[in-house]
Coordinates of C-alpha atoms in Angstrom, one line a residue:
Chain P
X196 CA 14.8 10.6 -14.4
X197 CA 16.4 9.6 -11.3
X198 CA 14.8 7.5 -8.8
X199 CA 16.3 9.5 -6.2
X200 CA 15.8 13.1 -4.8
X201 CA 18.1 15.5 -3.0
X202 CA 16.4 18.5 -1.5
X203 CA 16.8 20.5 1.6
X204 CA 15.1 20.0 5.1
X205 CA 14.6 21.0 8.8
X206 CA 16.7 18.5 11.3
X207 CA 15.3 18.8 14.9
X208 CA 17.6 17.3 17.6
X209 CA 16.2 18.1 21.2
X210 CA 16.3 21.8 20.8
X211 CA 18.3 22.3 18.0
X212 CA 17.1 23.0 14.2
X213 CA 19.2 23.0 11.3
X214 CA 19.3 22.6 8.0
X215 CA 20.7 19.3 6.4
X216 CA 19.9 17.9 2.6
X217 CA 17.7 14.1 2.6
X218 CA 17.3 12.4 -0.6
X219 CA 13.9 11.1 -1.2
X220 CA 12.9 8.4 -3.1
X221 CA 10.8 9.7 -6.2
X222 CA 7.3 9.0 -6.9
X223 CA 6.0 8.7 -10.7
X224 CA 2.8 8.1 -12.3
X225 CA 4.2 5.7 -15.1
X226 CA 1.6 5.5 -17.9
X227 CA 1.5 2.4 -20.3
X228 CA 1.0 2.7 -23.8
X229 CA -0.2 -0.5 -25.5
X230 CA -0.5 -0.9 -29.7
X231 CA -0.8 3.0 -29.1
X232 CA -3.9 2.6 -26.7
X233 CA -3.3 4.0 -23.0
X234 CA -4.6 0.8 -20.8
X235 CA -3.7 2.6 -17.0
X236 CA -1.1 4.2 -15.3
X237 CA 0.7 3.0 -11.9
X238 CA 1.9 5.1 -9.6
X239 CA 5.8 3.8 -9.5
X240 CA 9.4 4.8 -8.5
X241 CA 11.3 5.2 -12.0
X242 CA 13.6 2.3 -11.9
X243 CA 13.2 -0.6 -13.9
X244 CA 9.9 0.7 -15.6
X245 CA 10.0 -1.7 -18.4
X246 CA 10.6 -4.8 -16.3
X247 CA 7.0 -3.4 -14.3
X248 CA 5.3 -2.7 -17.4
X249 CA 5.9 -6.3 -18.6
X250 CA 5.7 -8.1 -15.5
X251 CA 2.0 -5.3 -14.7
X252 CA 0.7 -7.0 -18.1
X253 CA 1.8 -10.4 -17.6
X254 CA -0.1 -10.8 -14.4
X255 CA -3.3 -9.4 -15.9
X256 CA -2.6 -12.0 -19.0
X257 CA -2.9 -9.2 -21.2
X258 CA 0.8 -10.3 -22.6
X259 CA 1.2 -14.1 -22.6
X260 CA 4.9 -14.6 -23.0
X261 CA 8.0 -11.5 -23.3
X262 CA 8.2 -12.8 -27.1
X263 CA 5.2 -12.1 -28.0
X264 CA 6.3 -8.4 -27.4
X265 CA 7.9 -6.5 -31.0
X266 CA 9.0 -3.1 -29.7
X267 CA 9.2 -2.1 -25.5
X268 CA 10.2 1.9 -25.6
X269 CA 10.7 4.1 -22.6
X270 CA 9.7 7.7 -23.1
X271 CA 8.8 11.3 -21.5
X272 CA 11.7 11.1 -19.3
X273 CA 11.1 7.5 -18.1
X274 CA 6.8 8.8 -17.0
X275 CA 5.6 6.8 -20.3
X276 CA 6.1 3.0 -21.8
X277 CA 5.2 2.5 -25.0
X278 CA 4.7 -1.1 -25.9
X279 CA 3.7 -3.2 -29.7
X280 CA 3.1 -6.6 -28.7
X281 CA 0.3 -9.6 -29.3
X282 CA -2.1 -8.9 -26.5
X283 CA -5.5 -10.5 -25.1
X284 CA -7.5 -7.4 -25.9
X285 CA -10.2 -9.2 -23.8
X286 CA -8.5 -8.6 -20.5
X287 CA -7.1 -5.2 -21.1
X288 CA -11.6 -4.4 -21.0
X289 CA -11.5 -6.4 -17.8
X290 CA -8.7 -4.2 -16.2
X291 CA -10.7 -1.5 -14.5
X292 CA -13.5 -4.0 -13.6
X293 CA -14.1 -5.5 -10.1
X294 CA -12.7 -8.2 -9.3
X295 CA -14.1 -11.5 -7.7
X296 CA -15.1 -12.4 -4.4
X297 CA -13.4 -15.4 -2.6
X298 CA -15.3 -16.8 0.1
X299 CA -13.8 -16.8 3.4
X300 CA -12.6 -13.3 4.3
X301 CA -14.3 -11.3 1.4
X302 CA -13.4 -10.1 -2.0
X303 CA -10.1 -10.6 -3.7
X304 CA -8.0 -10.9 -6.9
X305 CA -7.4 -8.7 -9.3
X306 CA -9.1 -8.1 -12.5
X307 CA -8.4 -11.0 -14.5
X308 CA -9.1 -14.3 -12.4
X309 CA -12.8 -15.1 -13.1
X310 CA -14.1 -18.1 -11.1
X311 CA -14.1 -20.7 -13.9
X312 CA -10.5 -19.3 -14.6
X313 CA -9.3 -20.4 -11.1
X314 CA -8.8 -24.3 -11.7
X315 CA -6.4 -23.3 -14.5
X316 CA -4.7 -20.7 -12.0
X317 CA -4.4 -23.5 -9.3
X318 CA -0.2 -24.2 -9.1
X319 CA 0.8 -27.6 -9.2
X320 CA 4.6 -27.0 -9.2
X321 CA 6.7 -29.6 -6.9
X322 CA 9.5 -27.3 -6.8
X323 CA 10.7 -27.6 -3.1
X324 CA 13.1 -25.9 -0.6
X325 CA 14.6 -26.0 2.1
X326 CA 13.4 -24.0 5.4
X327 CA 17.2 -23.5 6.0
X328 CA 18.0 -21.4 2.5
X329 CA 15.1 -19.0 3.2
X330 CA 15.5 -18.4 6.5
X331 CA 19.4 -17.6 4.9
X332 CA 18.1 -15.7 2.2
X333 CA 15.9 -13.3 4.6
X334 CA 18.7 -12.8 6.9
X335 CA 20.7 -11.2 3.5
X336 CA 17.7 -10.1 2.0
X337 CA 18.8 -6.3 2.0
X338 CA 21.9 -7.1 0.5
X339 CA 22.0 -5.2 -2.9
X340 CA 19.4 -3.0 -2.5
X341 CA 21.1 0.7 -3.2
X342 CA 17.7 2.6 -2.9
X343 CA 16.4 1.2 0.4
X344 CA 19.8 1.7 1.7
X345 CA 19.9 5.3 0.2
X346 CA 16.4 6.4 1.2
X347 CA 14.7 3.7 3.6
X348 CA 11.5 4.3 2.1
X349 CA 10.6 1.6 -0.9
X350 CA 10.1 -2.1 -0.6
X351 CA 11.7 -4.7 -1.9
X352 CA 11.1 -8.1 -4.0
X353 CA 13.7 -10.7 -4.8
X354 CA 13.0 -13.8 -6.8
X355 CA 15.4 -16.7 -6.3
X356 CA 14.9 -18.4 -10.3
X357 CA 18.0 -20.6 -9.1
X358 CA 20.8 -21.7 -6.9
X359 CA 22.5 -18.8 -8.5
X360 CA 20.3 -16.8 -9.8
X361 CA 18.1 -13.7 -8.4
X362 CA 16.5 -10.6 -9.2
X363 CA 15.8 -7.4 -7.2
X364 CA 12.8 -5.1 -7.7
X365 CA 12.6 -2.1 -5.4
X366 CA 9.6 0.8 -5.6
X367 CA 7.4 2.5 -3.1
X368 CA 4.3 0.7 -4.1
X369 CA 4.9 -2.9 -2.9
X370 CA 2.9 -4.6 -5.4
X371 CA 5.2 -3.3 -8.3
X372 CA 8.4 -4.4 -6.7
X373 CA 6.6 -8.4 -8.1
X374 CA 6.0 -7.2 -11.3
X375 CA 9.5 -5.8 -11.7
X376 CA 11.3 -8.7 -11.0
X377 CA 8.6 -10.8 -12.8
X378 CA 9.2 -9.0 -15.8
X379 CA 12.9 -8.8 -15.6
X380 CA 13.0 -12.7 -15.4
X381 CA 10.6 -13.0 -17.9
X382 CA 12.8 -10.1 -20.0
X383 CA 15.5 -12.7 -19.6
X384 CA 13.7 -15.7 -21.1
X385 CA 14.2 -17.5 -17.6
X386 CA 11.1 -19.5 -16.1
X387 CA 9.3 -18.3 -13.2
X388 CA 7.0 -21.4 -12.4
X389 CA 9.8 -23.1 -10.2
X390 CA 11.4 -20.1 -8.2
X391 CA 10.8 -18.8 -4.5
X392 CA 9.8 -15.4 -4.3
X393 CA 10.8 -13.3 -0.9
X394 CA 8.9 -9.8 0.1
X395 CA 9.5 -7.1 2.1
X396 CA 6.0 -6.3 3.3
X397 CA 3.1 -7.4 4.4
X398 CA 1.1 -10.2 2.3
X399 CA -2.3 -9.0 1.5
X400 CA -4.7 -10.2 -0.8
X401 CA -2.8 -8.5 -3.4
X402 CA 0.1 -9.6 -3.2
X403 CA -0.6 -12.8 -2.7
X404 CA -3.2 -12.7 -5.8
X405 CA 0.4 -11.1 -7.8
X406 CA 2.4 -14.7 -6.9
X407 CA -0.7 -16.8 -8.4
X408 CA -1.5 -15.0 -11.4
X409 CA 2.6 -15.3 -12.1
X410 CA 2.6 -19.0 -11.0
X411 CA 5.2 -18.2 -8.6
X412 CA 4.7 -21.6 -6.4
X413 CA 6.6 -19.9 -3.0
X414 CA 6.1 -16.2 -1.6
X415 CA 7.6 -15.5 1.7
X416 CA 7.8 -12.6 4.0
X417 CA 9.6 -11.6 7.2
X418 CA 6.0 -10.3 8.1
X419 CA 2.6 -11.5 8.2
X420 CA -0.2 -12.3 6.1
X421 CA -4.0 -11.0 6.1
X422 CA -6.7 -13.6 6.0
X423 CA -7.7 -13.1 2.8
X424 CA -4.2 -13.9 1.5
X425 CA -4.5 -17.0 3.4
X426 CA -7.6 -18.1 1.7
X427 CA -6.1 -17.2 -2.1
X428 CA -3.1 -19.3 -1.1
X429 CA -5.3 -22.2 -0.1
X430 CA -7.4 -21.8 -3.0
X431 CA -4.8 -21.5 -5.7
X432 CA -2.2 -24.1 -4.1
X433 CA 0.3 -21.6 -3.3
X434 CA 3.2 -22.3 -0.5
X435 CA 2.7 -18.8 1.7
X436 CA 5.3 -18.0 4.6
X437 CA 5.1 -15.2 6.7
X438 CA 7.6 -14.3 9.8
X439 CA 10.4 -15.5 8.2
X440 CA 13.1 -14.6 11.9
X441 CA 16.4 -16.3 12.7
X442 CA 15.1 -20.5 12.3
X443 CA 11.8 -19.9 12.7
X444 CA 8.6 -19.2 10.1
X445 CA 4.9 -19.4 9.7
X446 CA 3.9 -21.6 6.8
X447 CA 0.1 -20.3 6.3
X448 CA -0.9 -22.8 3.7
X449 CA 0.6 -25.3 1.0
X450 CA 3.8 -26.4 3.4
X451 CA 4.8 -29.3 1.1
X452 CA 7.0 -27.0 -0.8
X453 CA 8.9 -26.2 2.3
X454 CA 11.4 -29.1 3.7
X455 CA 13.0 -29.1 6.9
Chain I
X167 CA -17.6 -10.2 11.3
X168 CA -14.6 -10.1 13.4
X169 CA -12.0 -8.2 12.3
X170 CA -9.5 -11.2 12.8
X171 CA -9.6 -14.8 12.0
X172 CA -7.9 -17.6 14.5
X173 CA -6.6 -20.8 12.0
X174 CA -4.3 -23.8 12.2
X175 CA -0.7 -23.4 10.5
X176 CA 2.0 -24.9 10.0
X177 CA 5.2 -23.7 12.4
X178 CA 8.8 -24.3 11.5
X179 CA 11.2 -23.7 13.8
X180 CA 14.8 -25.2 13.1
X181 CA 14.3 -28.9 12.2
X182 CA 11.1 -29.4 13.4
X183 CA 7.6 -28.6 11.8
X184 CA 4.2 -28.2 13.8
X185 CA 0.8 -27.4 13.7
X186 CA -0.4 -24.5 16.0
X187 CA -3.4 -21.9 16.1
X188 CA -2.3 -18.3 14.7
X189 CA -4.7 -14.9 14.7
X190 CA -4.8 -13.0 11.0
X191 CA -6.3 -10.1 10.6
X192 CA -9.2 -9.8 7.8
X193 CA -9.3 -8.1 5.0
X194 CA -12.8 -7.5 3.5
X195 CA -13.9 -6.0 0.2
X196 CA -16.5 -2.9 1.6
X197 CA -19.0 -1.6 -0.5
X198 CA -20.1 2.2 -0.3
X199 CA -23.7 3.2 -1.5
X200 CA -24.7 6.6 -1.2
X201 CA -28.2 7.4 -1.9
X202 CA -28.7 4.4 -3.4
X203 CA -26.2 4.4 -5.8
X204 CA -22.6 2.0 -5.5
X205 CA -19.9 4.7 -5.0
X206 CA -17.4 2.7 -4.9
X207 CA -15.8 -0.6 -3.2
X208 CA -12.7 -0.6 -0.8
X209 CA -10.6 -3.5 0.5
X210 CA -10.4 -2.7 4.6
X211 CA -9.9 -4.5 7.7
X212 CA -13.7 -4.7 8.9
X213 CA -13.4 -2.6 12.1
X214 CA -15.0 0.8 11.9
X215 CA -16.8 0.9 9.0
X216 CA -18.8 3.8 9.2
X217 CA -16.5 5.9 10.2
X218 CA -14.0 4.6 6.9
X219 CA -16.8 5.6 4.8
X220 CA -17.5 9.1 6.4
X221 CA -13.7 9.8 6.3
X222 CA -13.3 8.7 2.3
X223 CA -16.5 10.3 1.2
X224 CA -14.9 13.4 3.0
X225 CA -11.6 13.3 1.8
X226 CA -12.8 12.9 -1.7
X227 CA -15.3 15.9 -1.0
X228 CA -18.8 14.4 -1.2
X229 CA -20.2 14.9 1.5
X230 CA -19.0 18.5 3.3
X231 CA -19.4 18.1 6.7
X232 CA -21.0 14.6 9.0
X233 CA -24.5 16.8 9.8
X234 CA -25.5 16.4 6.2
X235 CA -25.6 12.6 7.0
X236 CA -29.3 12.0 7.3
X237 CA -28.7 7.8 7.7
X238 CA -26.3 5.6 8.3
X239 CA -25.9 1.8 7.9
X240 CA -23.8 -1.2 8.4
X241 CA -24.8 -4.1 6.6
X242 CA -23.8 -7.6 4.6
X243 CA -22.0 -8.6 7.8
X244 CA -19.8 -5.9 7.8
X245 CA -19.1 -5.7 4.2
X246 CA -21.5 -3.1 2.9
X247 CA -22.3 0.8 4.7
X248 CA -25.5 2.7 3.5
X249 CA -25.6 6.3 3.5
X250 CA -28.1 8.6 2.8
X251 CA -26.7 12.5 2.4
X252 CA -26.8 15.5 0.9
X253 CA -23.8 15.1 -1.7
X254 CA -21.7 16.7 -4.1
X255 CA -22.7 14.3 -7.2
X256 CA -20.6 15.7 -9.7
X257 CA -17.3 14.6 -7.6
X258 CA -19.1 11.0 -7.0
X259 CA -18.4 11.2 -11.2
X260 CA -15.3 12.3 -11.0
X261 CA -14.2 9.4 -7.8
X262 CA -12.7 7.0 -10.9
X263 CA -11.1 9.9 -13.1
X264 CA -7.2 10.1 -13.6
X265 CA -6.0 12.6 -10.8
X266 CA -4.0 16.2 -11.5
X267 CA -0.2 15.9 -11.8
X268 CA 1.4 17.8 -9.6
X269 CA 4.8 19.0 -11.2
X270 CA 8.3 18.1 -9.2
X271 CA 8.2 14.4 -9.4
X272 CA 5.5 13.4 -11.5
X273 CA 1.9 12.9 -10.6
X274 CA -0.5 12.8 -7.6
X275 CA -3.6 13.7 -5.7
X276 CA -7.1 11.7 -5.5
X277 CA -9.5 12.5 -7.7
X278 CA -11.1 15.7 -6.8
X279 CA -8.3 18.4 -6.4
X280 CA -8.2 20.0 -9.7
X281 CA -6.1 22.7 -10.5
X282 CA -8.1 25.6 -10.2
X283 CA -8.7 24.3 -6.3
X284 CA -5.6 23.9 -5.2
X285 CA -5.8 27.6 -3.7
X286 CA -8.7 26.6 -1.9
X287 CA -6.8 24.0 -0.9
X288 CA -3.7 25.8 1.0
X289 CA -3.3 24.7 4.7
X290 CA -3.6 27.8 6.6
X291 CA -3.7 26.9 10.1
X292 CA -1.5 28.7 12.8
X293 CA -1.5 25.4 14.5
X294 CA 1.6 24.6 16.0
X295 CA 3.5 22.0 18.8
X296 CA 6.7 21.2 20.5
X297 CA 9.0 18.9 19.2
X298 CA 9.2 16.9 22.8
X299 CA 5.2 16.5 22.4
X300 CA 5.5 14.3 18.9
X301 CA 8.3 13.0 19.9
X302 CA 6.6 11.5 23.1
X303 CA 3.9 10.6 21.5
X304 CA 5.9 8.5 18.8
X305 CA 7.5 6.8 21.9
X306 CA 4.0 5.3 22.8
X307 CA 2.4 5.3 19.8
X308 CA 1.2 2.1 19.5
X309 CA -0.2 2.2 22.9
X310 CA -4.3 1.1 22.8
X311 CA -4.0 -0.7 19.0
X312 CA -5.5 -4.1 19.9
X313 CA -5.3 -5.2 16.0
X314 CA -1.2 -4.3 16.0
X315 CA -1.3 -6.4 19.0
X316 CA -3.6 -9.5 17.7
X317 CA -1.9 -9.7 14.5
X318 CA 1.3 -7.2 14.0
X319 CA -0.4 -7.0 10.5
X320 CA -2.2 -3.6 10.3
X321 CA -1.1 0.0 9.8
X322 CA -2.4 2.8 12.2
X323 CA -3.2 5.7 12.4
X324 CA -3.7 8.4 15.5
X325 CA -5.1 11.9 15.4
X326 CA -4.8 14.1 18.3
X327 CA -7.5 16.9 18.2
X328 CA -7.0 18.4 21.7
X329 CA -4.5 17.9 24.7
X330 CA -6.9 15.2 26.0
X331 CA -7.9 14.0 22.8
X332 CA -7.0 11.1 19.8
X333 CA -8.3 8.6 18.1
X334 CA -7.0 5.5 16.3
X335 CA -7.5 4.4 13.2
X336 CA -6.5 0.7 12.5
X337 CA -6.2 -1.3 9.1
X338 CA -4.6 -3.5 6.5
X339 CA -4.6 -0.2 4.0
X340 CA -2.5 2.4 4.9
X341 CA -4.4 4.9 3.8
X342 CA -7.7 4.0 5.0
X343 CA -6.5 4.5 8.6
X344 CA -6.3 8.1 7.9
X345 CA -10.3 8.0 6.9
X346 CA -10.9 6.4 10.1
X347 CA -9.5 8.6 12.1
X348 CA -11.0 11.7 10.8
X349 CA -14.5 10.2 9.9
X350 CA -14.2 9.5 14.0
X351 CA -13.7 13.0 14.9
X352 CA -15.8 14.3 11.9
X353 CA -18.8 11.9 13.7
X354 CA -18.0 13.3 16.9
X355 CA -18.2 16.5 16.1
X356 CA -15.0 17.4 16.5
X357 CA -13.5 19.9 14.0
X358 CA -9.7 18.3 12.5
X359 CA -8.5 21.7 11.1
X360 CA -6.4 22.2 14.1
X361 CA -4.9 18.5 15.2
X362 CA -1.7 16.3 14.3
X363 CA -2.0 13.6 12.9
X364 CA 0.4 10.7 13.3
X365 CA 0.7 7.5 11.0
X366 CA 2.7 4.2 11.2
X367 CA 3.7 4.2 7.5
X368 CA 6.1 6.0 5.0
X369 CA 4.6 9.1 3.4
X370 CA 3.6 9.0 -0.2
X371 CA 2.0 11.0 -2.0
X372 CA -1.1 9.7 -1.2
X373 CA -1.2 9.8 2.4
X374 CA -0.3 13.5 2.3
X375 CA -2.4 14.1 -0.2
X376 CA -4.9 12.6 2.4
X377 CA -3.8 14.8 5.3
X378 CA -4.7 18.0 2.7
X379 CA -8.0 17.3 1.7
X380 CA -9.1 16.2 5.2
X381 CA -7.1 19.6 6.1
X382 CA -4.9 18.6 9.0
X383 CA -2.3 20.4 9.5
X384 CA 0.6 18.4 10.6
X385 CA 1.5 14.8 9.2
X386 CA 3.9 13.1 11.2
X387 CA 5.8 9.1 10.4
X388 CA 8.2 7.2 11.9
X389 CA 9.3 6.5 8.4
X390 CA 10.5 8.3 5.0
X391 CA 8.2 10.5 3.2
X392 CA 8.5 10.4 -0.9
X393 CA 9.4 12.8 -3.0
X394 CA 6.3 13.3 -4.2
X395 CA 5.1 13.7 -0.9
X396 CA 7.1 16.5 0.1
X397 CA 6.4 18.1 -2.7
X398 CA 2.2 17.9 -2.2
X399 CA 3.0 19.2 1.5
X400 CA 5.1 22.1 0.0
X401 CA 2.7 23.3 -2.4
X402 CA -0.4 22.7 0.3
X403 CA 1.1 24.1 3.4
X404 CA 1.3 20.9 5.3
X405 CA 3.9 20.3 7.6
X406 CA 4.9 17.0 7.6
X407 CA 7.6 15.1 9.6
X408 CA 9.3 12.3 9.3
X409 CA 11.7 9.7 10.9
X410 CA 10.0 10.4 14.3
X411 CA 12.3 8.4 16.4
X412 CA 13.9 9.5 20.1
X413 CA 14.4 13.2 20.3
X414 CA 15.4 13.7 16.4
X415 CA 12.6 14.2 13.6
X416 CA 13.2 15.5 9.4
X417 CA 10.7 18.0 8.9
X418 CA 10.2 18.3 5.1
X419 CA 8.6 20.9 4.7
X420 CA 6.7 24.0 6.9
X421 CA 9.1 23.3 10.1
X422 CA 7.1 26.7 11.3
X423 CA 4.3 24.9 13.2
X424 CA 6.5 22.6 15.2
X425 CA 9.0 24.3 18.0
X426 CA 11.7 23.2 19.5

C-alpha cells in the first residue's frame, strides 16, 4: 500500500469553489504478529512498518537485540507484521497494563519501566555534542523528507548514529516516527546508545519515555517539552532540548551532553 | 495543581550557556471513576477536568446527555474526577476493545461505533456557514488561550455554538481538547448538534472520528487531514476543512454546509 492518497476536493478561494485533487497521507492500523500471537496494533502510516514493528518491541524490551529475530514478514497489503523471534514473553503481559507514576507532574512511562527497573534505565552515556551541529541539523531537518513535503501532515524523527550517518522516520503518530528509525538502526546492526535523536513535535511524556527506554542519551526538538517529560529526563539522565531556533535552545535537563 | 510548572534551565544561545526560569505545561495521568468503578485513566493537562471527563464519557457514549449526571467530583489534586450517573455499562466494557475498520485506508473509530451504528451515526444537520466566518475566525484563533501563551506547548480546541458563543478547550493531547470543549457546552446546557468546531492540529482519524460521535457538524484545522480522516467524514456526513489559512480553505469532504 501506498503511504500516500490522491483524491478529489472542494478549493474555496474568497468566493470561488472548485474542484482540485490533494493527496493525503494514509492512516493504517498495523497489527503485529509475534511467534503467531497478536500482541497490539498501532495505528501507523504504511512506510517502513518493519523498522516500527522492531523498534515498537524493542522499547517495550519485548525483543532484546534485532538478532535475536529469525523471520520479520510484511503481509495483508503492508496492515499486518508477522514476526519469529526470542521474546521476553513477561513484558508482552505487561503491554496493556498501566504504567507507573513518576512523582513530580503525575503518571508516566510506558508499560515496561517498573520502579526497581529504573536505575538500570538510568543513561550514563558521555557521548557529547556540540550546540552548533544541532542547531545545523534543525535548520536542515526537513531535508529528505518526501512525505511531509508531499502532504504536510506527518512528523518526523531523524537519528544522527554518526558524523555521517542518519536515519529518517516519518508517520502521523509521532511516537512511531522513534520507533522507526530505532528499528531501522537497529535493522542495520548500528548502535543507538551514542547518537542524538531530533523530533518534530512536541516532547511529552511519551516521547521522552520512547528516548529512555532506547537509551538514546540526546532528544531534541524545535518545540517544547511538558513537565512530565522534564521530570523523566531528570530521572533517567537523559540530555532533553526543546526550542531548538537559529543559535539558540532550551536544555531542560542533563546539559553536560551539550557543549558550546 | 496548576496546570503549569515554572523551573530553572539551562539556556544556550550562541557561545554562551545560562541558567534562567522557564514555564512548562503539566501533564497529569487523570483517573475516571464512574459509579464507583475505574473507567479508565487519561494523560491531560490538569485544567478542566470535569468537563474532559463529561466530554470522553460522551464521546464514547456512556453517559447520553450531562442531566443524567447525579454528582460530580474533582479530586487527588486534580488527578482523579468522580462521577456518579446513569450509564450505558455495556460500552464502559467495550471502552478497551479493538475498534471497527472502516474500509478505504485501513482502520479507525473509538471503541463504541460498531457497524450496525454507523447509520445512527450519519451527520444530518442542515447546519451551514460562510467561508469569510471560519476563515476569520482562524485569523484569531488563538485569541483567549492563556496555556498557548504560558507555554506554546498545548493544542486547542474552540467550538462555536452560536454567533455569540465558543468555548476553548486547551491541552497537551490533541484529542482531549475536543472533550473539553463539548463536555463545556454539554455542562452548560448548550446542545453541539448545530456548531463548528475548530482545532489547532492535523485531522486524523481520530479527531474526526471525535467530531462524529460528539455529532458536530463541521471540523475545521489549519492543518492536513489524513486519509483516513476524510474517509470517516465521508462516510459520517461531516464536513471537515482543512488548511484554514487567509481566504483559502480544502474542504474534504461535504463542501455543502460551508458557502462562499
Amino acid at each position: 500500500m501506498e503511504p500516500i492518497f490522491s483524491t478529489t476536493i472542494t478549493k474555496i478561494k474568497g468566493s470561488q469553489k472548485f474542484e482540485r485533487e490533494d493527496t493525503l497521507v494514509r492512516e493504517i492500523k498495523l497489527e503485529l504478529i509475534v511467534n503467531g500471537e497478536k500482541v497490539g496494533a498501532v495505528m501507523a502510516t504504511p512506510v517502513d512498518q518493519e523498522a516500527l514493528a522492531i523498534g515498537y518491541l524493542m522499547s517495550e524490551n519485548i525483543i532484546e537485540r534485532f538478532s535475536d529475530v529469525t523471520s520479520l514478514k510484511l503481509l495483508n497489503d503492508g496492515m499486518r507484521v508477522e514476526i519469529e523471534a526470542k521474546v521476553n514473553q513477561k513484558n508482552i503481559k505487561k503491554l496493556n497494563a498501566e504504567g507507573v507514576v513518576i512523582s513530580g507532574c503525575g503518571k508516566s512511562m510506558t508499560a515496561n519501566i517498573d520502579p526497581e527497573a529504573i536505575e538500570a534505565k538510568v543513561i550514563k552515556s558521555d557521548f557529547s555534542i556540540s550546540a552548533a551541529l544541532l542547531s545545523k541539523e534543525m535548520g536542515q531537518f526537513y531535508t529528505e523528507c518526501p512525505l511531509y513535503e508531499q502532504t504536510g501532515c506527518v512528523h518526523t524523527a531523524k537519528l544522527f548514529t554518526d558524523a555521517h550517518t542518519y536515519f529518517i522516520g516519518e508517520d502521523i503518530a509521532q511516537h512511531n516516527t522513534i520507533d522507526k528509525v530505532v528499528g531501522k538502526a537497529q535493522m542495520a546492526g548500528i548502535d543507538v546508545t551514542n547518537s542524538f535523536l531530533m523530533v518534530s513535535g512536541r516532547l511529552s511524556s511519551e516521547m521522552v519515555a520512547k528516548a529512555v527506554m532506547h537509551q538514546i542519551p540526546i532528544l531534541a526538538s524545535r518545540t517544547a517539552s511538558t513537565c512530565l517529560g522534564l521530570m523523566i529526563a531528570e530521572k533517567f539522565g537523559l540530555t532533553l532540548a526543546g526550542f531548538v531556533r537559529g543559535d539558540t535552545m532550551n536544555v531542560y535537563r542533563h546539559p553536560r551532553r551539550i557543549h558550546v
